Amino acid sequence: MKPNIGISDKNLQSVAGLLSSALADEVLLYTKTRKFHWNVKGESFMEIHKLFESQYNQLEESIDEVAERISKLGSPVIGTMKEFLTLTAIKEAVGKYPQRIDMIKELLNDHETIIKTLRKNIDECDKKYGDVGTADFLTGLMEQHETIAWTLRRYLN
Ligand SMILES: [Fe+2]
């Protein structure tokens, strides 16, 4: 049964589209953070290894929350690598094993990309689609990315 929550079907579908792209970005960044967790080496290895682990665990929770929000709005949830790769704005580091400082820079850049996209989408959800619930949800998600970005930035001078 379709949700009857005071938002048109068309707008619900548009919001689900935004959320699907957000989901794809979260999955890509989750995967990249795991890859960097596995491959980090050198000075402060264990600290960075654990830092990345705590970050991918946070991203994993966000993935589930975004996915379930799509379902709450009445749309099917994408769940294949092919769809994630089509929808994401995050670039994979195929065949690359950067030094840990470059891993931190790359992850920071990806979090900042997501923050900028979310900021734009929050405004659209609220003003264009009249979905203040999703705007609020995405604001919380953006703040989580802002915290991770801040942590990563502190490793850079
Ligand atoms: Fe591990």
Short mmCIF file of N, CA and C and ligand atoms in Angstrom, two decimals:
data_model
loop_
_atom_site.label_atom_id
_atom_site.label_comp_id
_atom_site.label_asym_id
_atom_site.label_seq_id
_atom_site.Cartn_x
_atom_site.Cartn_y
_atom_site.Cartn_z
N MET A 1 0.83 -1.21 0.00
CA MET A 1 0.00 0.00 0.00
C MET A 1 0.87 1.26 0.00
N LYS A 2 0.40 2.25 -0.76
CA LYS A 2 1.20 3.49 -0.86
C LYS A 2 1.04 4.36 0.38
N PRO A 3 2.09 5.07 0.76
CA PRO A 3 1.97 5.97 1.91
C PRO A 3 1.02 7.13 1.60
N ASN A 4 0.17 7.45 2.55
CA ASN A 4 -0.75 8.59 2.41
C ASN A 4 -0.34 9.61 3.47
N ILE A 5 0.72 10.37 3.17
CA ILE A 5 1.35 11.21 4.22
C ILE A 5 1.42 12.69 3.82
N GLY A 6 0.56 13.07 2.87
CA GLY A 6 0.49 14.49 2.51
C GLY A 6 1.57 14.95 1.55
N ILE A 7 2.18 14.01 0.85
CA ILE A 7 3.17 14.34 -0.20
C ILE A 7 2.73 13.60 -1.46
N SER A 8 2.72 14.29 -2.61
CA SER A 8 2.23 13.66 -3.84
C SER A 8 3.13 12.47 -4.22
N ASP A 9 2.55 11.52 -4.98
CA ASP A 9 3.32 10.36 -5.44
C ASP A 9 4.55 10.80 -6.23
N LYS A 10 4.33 11.82 -7.05
CA LYS A 10 5.43 12.30 -7.90
C LYS A 10 6.59 12.82 -7.02
N ASN A 11 6.23 13.59 -6.01
CA ASN A 11 7.26 14.13 -5.12
C ASN A 11 7.93 13.02 -4.31
N LEU A 12 7.13 12.04 -3.87
CA LEU A 12 7.71 10.91 -3.12
C LEU A 12 8.73 10.17 -3.98
N GLN A 13 8.39 10.01 -5.26
CA GLN A 13 9.32 9.32 -6.17
C GLN A 13 10.59 10.14 -6.38
N SER A 14 10.43 11.45 -6.50
CA SER A 14 11.61 12.31 -6.67
C SER A 14 12.52 12.22 -5.45
N VAL A 15 11.91 12.24 -4.27
CA VAL A 15 12.70 12.15 -3.04
C VAL A 15 13.39 10.78 -2.97
N ALA A 16 12.67 9.72 -3.35
CA ALA A 16 13.28 8.38 -3.36
C ALA A 16 14.48 8.34 -4.32
N GLY A 17 14.38 9.08 -5.41
CA GLY A 17 15.50 9.17 -6.35
C GLY A 17 16.72 9.81 -5.71
N LEU A 18 16.50 10.91 -5.00
CA LEU A 18 17.60 11.58 -4.29
C LEU A 18 18.22 10.64 -3.26
N LEU A 19 17.34 9.95 -2.55
CA LEU A 19 17.82 9.05 -1.50
C LEU A 19 18.59 7.86 -2.09
N SER A 20 18.17 7.39 -3.27
CA SER A 20 18.87 6.27 -3.90
C SER A 20 20.29 6.67 -4.28
N SER A 21 20.45 7.90 -4.76
CA SER A 21 21.81 8.38 -5.08
C SER A 21 22.63 8.52 -3.80
N ALA A 22 21.98 9.00 -2.73
CA ALA A 22 22.68 9.12 -1.44
C ALA A 22 23.10 7.73 -0.96
N LEU A 23 22.23 6.74 -1.13
CA LEU A 23 22.53 5.37 -0.73
C LEU A 23 23.75 4.84 -1.49
N ALA A 24 23.76 5.10 -2.81
CA ALA A 24 24.89 4.66 -3.64
C ALA A 24 26.20 5.31 -3.16
N ASP A 25 26.15 6.60 -2.84
CA ASP A 25 27.35 7.29 -2.35
C ASP A 25 27.84 6.68 -1.03
N GLU A 26 26.89 6.37 -0.15
CA GLU A 26 27.26 5.79 1.15
C GLU A 26 27.92 4.42 0.96
N VAL A 27 27.36 3.61 0.07
CA VAL A 27 27.90 2.26 -0.17
C VAL A 27 29.32 2.35 -0.75
N LEU A 28 29.50 3.26 -1.71
CA LEU A 28 30.83 3.40 -2.32
C LEU A 28 31.86 3.86 -1.29
N LEU A 29 31.46 4.85 -0.48
CA LEU A 29 32.42 5.37 0.51
C LEU A 29 32.68 4.35 1.62
N TYR A 30 31.66 3.59 1.97
CA TYR A 30 31.82 2.50 2.93
C TYR A 30 32.88 1.51 2.41
N THR A 31 32.73 1.12 1.15
CA THR A 31 33.64 0.13 0.55
C THR A 31 35.06 0.67 0.48
N LYS A 32 35.18 1.94 0.07
CA LYS A 32 36.52 2.53 -0.02
C LYS A 32 37.18 2.64 1.36
N THR A 33 36.37 3.01 2.36
CA THR A 33 36.92 3.13 3.72
C THR A 33 37.41 1.77 4.21
N ARG A 34 36.67 0.70 3.87
CA ARG A 34 37.11 -0.66 4.25
C ARG A 34 38.42 -1.00 3.54
N LYS A 35 38.48 -0.68 2.24
CA LYS A 35 39.70 -0.99 1.49
C LYS A 35 40.91 -0.29 2.13
N PHE A 36 40.72 0.97 2.51
CA PHE A 36 41.82 1.72 3.11
C PHE A 36 42.15 1.16 4.51
N HIS A 37 41.14 0.72 5.24
CA HIS A 37 41.35 0.06 6.55
C HIS A 37 42.24 -1.18 6.37
N TRP A 38 41.98 -1.94 5.32
CA TRP A 38 42.75 -3.17 5.08
C TRP A 38 44.19 -2.88 4.65
N ASN A 39 44.39 -1.77 3.96
CA ASN A 39 45.68 -1.55 3.31
C ASN A 39 46.57 -0.47 3.93
N VAL A 40 46.04 0.21 4.94
CA VAL A 40 46.86 1.28 5.55
C VAL A 40 48.11 0.67 6.20
N LYS A 41 49.23 1.39 6.11
CA LYS A 41 50.47 0.92 6.75
C LYS A 41 51.34 2.11 7.12
N GLY A 42 52.40 1.82 7.85
CA GLY A 42 53.34 2.88 8.23
C GLY A 42 53.08 3.39 9.63
N GLU A 43 53.59 4.60 9.87
CA GLU A 43 53.49 5.22 11.19
C GLU A 43 52.03 5.35 11.61
N SER A 44 51.76 5.15 12.87
CA SER A 44 50.39 5.24 13.41
C SER A 44 49.43 4.26 12.71
N PHE A 45 49.98 3.14 12.24
CA PHE A 45 49.14 2.16 11.53
C PHE A 45 47.87 1.83 12.31
N MET A 46 48.06 1.41 13.58
CA MET A 46 46.90 0.90 14.32
C MET A 46 45.85 1.98 14.56
N GLU A 47 46.32 3.20 14.80
CA GLU A 47 45.38 4.29 15.04
C GLU A 47 44.51 4.55 13.80
N ILE A 48 45.15 4.63 12.64
CA ILE A 48 44.41 4.93 11.41
C ILE A 48 43.54 3.73 11.01
N HIS A 49 44.10 2.53 11.19
CA HIS A 49 43.36 1.29 10.93
C HIS A 49 42.05 1.29 11.74
N LYS A 50 42.14 1.65 13.02
CA LYS A 50 40.95 1.67 13.89
C LYS A 50 40.04 2.85 13.57
N LEU A 51 40.64 3.97 13.22
CA LEU A 51 39.85 5.15 12.83
C LEU A 51 38.96 4.81 11.63
N PHE A 52 39.58 4.20 10.61
CA PHE A 52 38.81 3.83 9.41
C PHE A 52 37.72 2.81 9.77
N GLU A 53 38.04 1.90 10.68
CA GLU A 53 37.05 0.90 11.09
C GLU A 53 35.83 1.60 11.74
N SER A 54 36.09 2.55 12.62
CA SER A 54 34.96 3.23 13.27
C SER A 54 34.16 4.01 12.23
N GLN A 55 34.84 4.53 11.21
CA GLN A 55 34.13 5.30 10.19
C GLN A 55 33.28 4.40 9.28
N TYR A 56 33.83 3.23 8.88
CA TYR A 56 32.99 2.38 8.02
C TYR A 56 31.83 1.78 8.82
N ASN A 57 32.03 1.59 10.12
CA ASN A 57 30.89 1.12 10.93
C ASN A 57 29.77 2.17 10.98
N GLN A 58 30.16 3.44 11.08
CA GLN A 58 29.16 4.52 11.05
C GLN A 58 28.45 4.57 9.70
N LEU A 59 29.26 4.41 8.64
CA LEU A 59 28.68 4.45 7.29
C LEU A 59 27.72 3.28 7.08
N GLU A 60 28.06 2.13 7.65
CA GLU A 60 27.18 0.96 7.51
C GLU A 60 25.81 1.24 8.13
N GLU A 61 25.82 1.89 9.28
CA GLU A 61 24.53 2.25 9.91
C GLU A 61 23.75 3.23 9.05
N SER A 62 24.47 4.20 8.48
CA SER A 62 23.81 5.19 7.63
C SER A 62 23.20 4.52 6.40
N ILE A 63 23.92 3.56 5.83
CA ILE A 63 23.42 2.84 4.65
C ILE A 63 22.04 2.25 4.96
N ASP A 64 21.94 1.60 6.10
CA ASP A 64 20.68 0.96 6.46
C ASP A 64 19.56 1.99 6.69
N GLU A 65 19.92 3.10 7.30
CA GLU A 65 18.92 4.13 7.58
C GLU A 65 18.41 4.77 6.29
N VAL A 66 19.33 5.04 5.36
CA VAL A 66 18.93 5.64 4.09
C VAL A 66 18.03 4.66 3.32
N ALA A 67 18.47 3.41 3.26
CA ALA A 67 17.71 2.39 2.54
C ALA A 67 16.29 2.26 3.10
N GLU A 68 16.18 2.23 4.41
CA GLU A 68 14.86 2.05 5.01
C GLU A 68 13.99 3.29 4.87
N ARG A 69 14.61 4.45 4.77
CA ARG A 69 13.83 5.68 4.51
C ARG A 69 13.20 5.60 3.11
N ILE A 70 13.93 5.09 2.13
CA ILE A 70 13.38 4.93 0.77
C ILE A 70 12.14 4.04 0.85
N SER A 71 12.26 2.95 1.58
CA SER A 71 11.15 2.03 1.73
C SER A 71 9.96 2.69 2.45
N LYS A 72 10.26 3.48 3.47
CA LYS A 72 9.19 4.18 4.20
C LYS A 72 8.40 5.11 3.30
N LEU A 73 9.07 5.64 2.26
CA LEU A 73 8.39 6.56 1.35
C LEU A 73 7.69 5.80 0.21
N GLY A 74 7.71 4.47 0.30
CA GLY A 74 6.90 3.67 -0.63
C GLY A 74 7.60 3.21 -1.89
N SER A 75 8.92 3.39 -1.97
CA SER A 75 9.64 2.97 -3.18
C SER A 75 10.48 1.72 -2.90
N PRO A 76 10.72 0.93 -3.97
CA PRO A 76 11.64 -0.20 -3.81
C PRO A 76 13.05 0.32 -3.58
N VAL A 77 13.86 -0.44 -2.84
CA VAL A 77 15.22 0.00 -2.52
C VAL A 77 16.21 -0.72 -3.44
N ILE A 78 17.03 0.06 -4.14
CA ILE A 78 18.06 -0.56 -4.98
C ILE A 78 19.05 -1.30 -4.08
N GLY A 79 19.64 -2.37 -4.62
CA GLY A 79 20.56 -3.14 -3.77
C GLY A 79 21.55 -3.94 -4.57
N THR A 80 21.92 -3.42 -5.76
CA THR A 80 22.93 -4.14 -6.55
C THR A 80 24.12 -3.21 -6.81
N MET A 81 25.29 -3.81 -6.93
CA MET A 81 26.50 -3.04 -7.20
C MET A 81 26.36 -2.24 -8.50
N LYS A 82 25.72 -2.85 -9.47
CA LYS A 82 25.55 -2.18 -10.77
C LYS A 82 24.79 -0.86 -10.61
N GLU A 83 23.69 -0.92 -9.84
CA GLU A 83 22.91 0.30 -9.62
C GLU A 83 23.69 1.31 -8.78
N PHE A 84 24.37 0.84 -7.76
CA PHE A 84 25.16 1.75 -6.92
C PHE A 84 26.21 2.47 -7.77
N LEU A 85 26.88 1.71 -8.65
CA LEU A 85 27.93 2.31 -9.47
C LEU A 85 27.37 3.31 -10.48
N THR A 86 26.14 3.05 -10.93
CA THR A 86 25.51 3.96 -11.89
C THR A 86 25.12 5.27 -11.22
N LEU A 87 24.65 5.19 -9.97
CA LEU A 87 24.08 6.37 -9.31
C LEU A 87 25.08 7.20 -8.51
N THR A 88 26.22 6.64 -8.17
CA THR A 88 27.12 7.35 -7.25
C THR A 88 27.94 8.44 -7.93
N ALA A 89 28.33 9.43 -7.11
CA ALA A 89 29.26 10.46 -7.57
C ALA A 89 30.67 10.19 -7.04
N ILE A 90 30.79 9.13 -6.21
CA ILE A 90 32.08 8.80 -5.59
C ILE A 90 32.89 7.90 -6.53
N LYS A 91 34.15 8.25 -6.72
CA LYS A 91 35.02 7.46 -7.62
C LYS A 91 35.76 6.39 -6.80
N GLU A 92 35.77 5.17 -7.36
CA GLU A 92 36.50 4.09 -6.70
C GLU A 92 38.01 4.24 -6.95
N ALA A 93 38.80 3.70 -6.02
CA ALA A 93 40.26 3.76 -6.17
C ALA A 93 40.74 2.40 -6.68
N VAL A 94 40.32 2.05 -7.90
CA VAL A 94 40.64 0.72 -8.44
C VAL A 94 42.15 0.59 -8.67
N GLY A 95 42.73 -0.45 -8.10
CA GLY A 95 44.15 -0.72 -8.31
C GLY A 95 45.08 0.26 -7.61
N LYS A 96 44.53 1.13 -6.76
CA LYS A 96 45.36 2.14 -6.09
C LYS A 96 45.50 1.82 -4.60
N TYR A 97 46.72 1.99 -4.11
CA TYR A 97 47.01 1.75 -2.69
C TYR A 97 47.80 2.95 -2.16
N PRO A 98 47.09 4.06 -1.94
CA PRO A 98 47.78 5.30 -1.58
C PRO A 98 48.47 5.22 -0.22
N GLN A 99 49.42 6.12 -0.01
CA GLN A 99 50.00 6.33 1.31
C GLN A 99 48.89 6.80 2.25
N ARG A 100 49.08 6.58 3.57
CA ARG A 100 47.97 6.85 4.49
C ARG A 100 47.50 8.31 4.45
N ILE A 101 48.43 9.26 4.26
CA ILE A 101 48.01 10.66 4.22
C ILE A 101 47.13 10.92 2.99
N ASP A 102 47.45 10.24 1.89
CA ASP A 102 46.62 10.39 0.68
C ASP A 102 45.28 9.66 0.83
N MET A 103 45.28 8.57 1.61
CA MET A 103 44.00 7.92 1.93
C MET A 103 43.10 8.90 2.68
N ILE A 104 43.69 9.57 3.68
CA ILE A 104 42.93 10.53 4.49
C ILE A 104 42.41 11.66 3.61
N LYS A 105 43.26 12.18 2.72
CA LYS A 105 42.85 13.27 1.82
C LYS A 105 41.72 12.82 0.90
N GLU A 106 41.83 11.60 0.38
CA GLU A 106 40.81 11.11 -0.55
C GLU A 106 39.47 10.90 0.16
N LEU A 107 39.52 10.30 1.35
CA LEU A 107 38.27 10.10 2.10
C LEU A 107 37.65 11.44 2.49
N LEU A 108 38.50 12.39 2.89
CA LEU A 108 37.99 13.72 3.24
C LEU A 108 37.27 14.33 2.03
N ASN A 109 37.91 14.25 0.88
CA ASN A 109 37.31 14.80 -0.34
C ASN A 109 35.96 14.14 -0.64
N ASP A 110 35.88 12.83 -0.44
CA ASP A 110 34.62 12.11 -0.69
C ASP A 110 33.54 12.54 0.31
N HIS A 111 33.91 12.67 1.58
CA HIS A 111 32.91 13.13 2.57
C HIS A 111 32.45 14.54 2.23
N GLU A 112 33.37 15.38 1.79
CA GLU A 112 32.98 16.76 1.45
C GLU A 112 32.07 16.78 0.22
N THR A 113 32.34 15.89 -0.72
CA THR A 113 31.46 15.78 -1.90
C THR A 113 30.04 15.41 -1.44
N ILE A 114 29.95 14.42 -0.56
CA ILE A 114 28.64 13.99 -0.06
C ILE A 114 27.96 15.11 0.72
N ILE A 115 28.71 15.83 1.54
CA ILE A 115 28.13 16.95 2.32
C ILE A 115 27.52 17.99 1.38
N LYS A 116 28.24 18.32 0.31
CA LYS A 116 27.74 19.34 -0.63
C LYS A 116 26.47 18.86 -1.33
N THR A 117 26.45 17.60 -1.72
CA THR A 117 25.26 17.04 -2.38
C THR A 117 24.09 17.02 -1.40
N LEU A 118 24.34 16.57 -0.17
CA LEU A 118 23.27 16.51 0.83
C LEU A 118 22.70 17.89 1.11
N ARG A 119 23.58 18.89 1.21
CA ARG A 119 23.13 20.26 1.51
C ARG A 119 22.13 20.73 0.43
N LYS A 120 22.47 20.43 -0.82
CA LYS A 120 21.60 20.80 -1.93
C LYS A 120 20.27 20.01 -1.86
N ASN A 121 20.39 18.72 -1.57
CA ASN A 121 19.20 17.86 -1.52
C ASN A 121 18.27 18.19 -0.35
N ILE A 122 18.85 18.62 0.78
CA ILE A 122 18.04 19.00 1.94
C ILE A 122 17.11 20.14 1.54
N ASP A 123 17.69 21.11 0.86
CA ASP A 123 16.92 22.28 0.43
C ASP A 123 15.81 21.87 -0.56
N GLU A 124 16.15 20.98 -1.48
CA GLU A 124 15.15 20.52 -2.47
C GLU A 124 14.03 19.74 -1.80
N CYS A 125 14.39 18.85 -0.87
CA CYS A 125 13.36 18.05 -0.19
C CYS A 125 12.38 18.96 0.53
N ASP A 126 12.89 19.99 1.15
CA ASP A 126 12.05 20.91 1.92
C ASP A 126 11.25 21.82 0.98
N LYS A 127 11.94 22.57 0.15
CA LYS A 127 11.27 23.63 -0.63
C LYS A 127 10.57 23.11 -1.88
N LYS A 128 11.20 22.18 -2.59
CA LYS A 128 10.64 21.72 -3.87
C LYS A 128 9.62 20.59 -3.68
N TYR A 129 9.92 19.66 -2.76
CA TYR A 129 9.07 18.48 -2.65
C TYR A 129 8.20 18.46 -1.39
N GLY A 130 8.34 19.46 -0.52
CA GLY A 130 7.49 19.55 0.67
C GLY A 130 7.68 18.39 1.64
N ASP A 131 8.89 17.78 1.63
CA ASP A 131 9.16 16.63 2.50
C ASP A 131 10.13 17.05 3.61
N VAL A 132 9.56 17.65 4.64
CA VAL A 132 10.40 18.16 5.73
C VAL A 132 11.03 17.01 6.52
N GLY A 133 10.36 15.85 6.54
CA GLY A 133 10.89 14.67 7.26
C GLY A 133 12.21 14.22 6.66
N THR A 134 12.24 14.09 5.32
CA THR A 134 13.48 13.67 4.67
C THR A 134 14.54 14.77 4.79
N ALA A 135 14.11 16.03 4.71
CA ALA A 135 15.07 17.15 4.86
C ALA A 135 15.73 17.05 6.23
N ASP A 136 14.94 16.76 7.24
CA ASP A 136 15.47 16.64 8.61
C ASP A 136 16.41 15.42 8.72
N PHE A 137 15.97 14.30 8.13
CA PHE A 137 16.78 13.08 8.15
C PHE A 137 18.14 13.32 7.48
N LEU A 138 18.10 13.98 6.30
CA LEU A 138 19.35 14.21 5.57
C LEU A 138 20.24 15.23 6.29
N THR A 139 19.62 16.13 7.05
CA THR A 139 20.40 17.09 7.84
C THR A 139 21.23 16.34 8.89
N GLY A 140 20.59 15.35 9.55
CA GLY A 140 21.31 14.53 10.53
C GLY A 140 22.45 13.76 9.87
N LEU A 141 22.17 13.21 8.68
CA LEU A 141 23.18 12.46 7.94
C LEU A 141 24.36 13.37 7.56
N MET A 142 24.02 14.58 7.10
CA MET A 142 25.07 15.53 6.71
C MET A 142 25.95 15.87 7.91
N GLU A 143 25.33 16.04 9.08
CA GLU A 143 26.10 16.38 10.28
C GLU A 143 27.06 15.24 10.66
N GLN A 144 26.63 14.00 10.44
CA GLN A 144 27.53 12.87 10.70
C GLN A 144 28.75 12.92 9.78
N HIS A 145 28.48 13.24 8.49
CA HIS A 145 29.60 13.37 7.54
C HIS A 145 30.50 14.54 7.91
N GLU A 146 29.90 15.61 8.41
CA GLU A 146 30.69 16.78 8.83
C GLU A 146 31.62 16.40 9.98
N THR A 147 31.14 15.56 10.88
CA THR A 147 31.99 15.14 12.00
C THR A 147 33.14 14.26 11.51
N ILE A 148 32.84 13.32 10.62
CA ILE A 148 33.92 12.47 10.08
C ILE A 148 34.92 13.33 9.30
N ALA A 149 34.39 14.26 8.51
CA ALA A 149 35.27 15.14 7.71
C ALA A 149 36.18 15.96 8.64
N TRP A 150 35.61 16.45 9.72
CA TRP A 150 36.40 17.23 10.70
C TRP A 150 37.53 16.36 11.26
N THR A 151 37.20 15.12 11.64
CA THR A 151 38.21 14.21 12.19
C THR A 151 39.34 13.99 11.18
N LEU A 152 38.98 13.73 9.93
CA LEU A 152 39.99 13.48 8.91
C LEU A 152 40.85 14.74 8.68
N ARG A 153 40.19 15.88 8.68
CA ARG A 153 40.88 17.15 8.42
C ARG A 153 41.94 17.44 9.49
N ARG A 154 41.69 16.98 10.71
CA ARG A 154 42.63 17.25 11.81
C ARG A 154 43.97 16.53 11.62
N TYR A 155 43.98 15.50 10.75
CA TYR A 155 45.25 14.82 10.45
C TYR A 155 46.07 15.58 9.41
N LEU A 156 45.45 16.58 8.78
CA LEU A 156 46.11 17.35 7.73
C LEU A 156 46.41 18.75 8.25
N ASN A 157 47.53 19.31 7.88
CA ASN A 157 47.87 20.64 8.41
C ASN A 157 47.25 21.76 7.58
FE FE B 1 39.19 -5.17 10.20
#
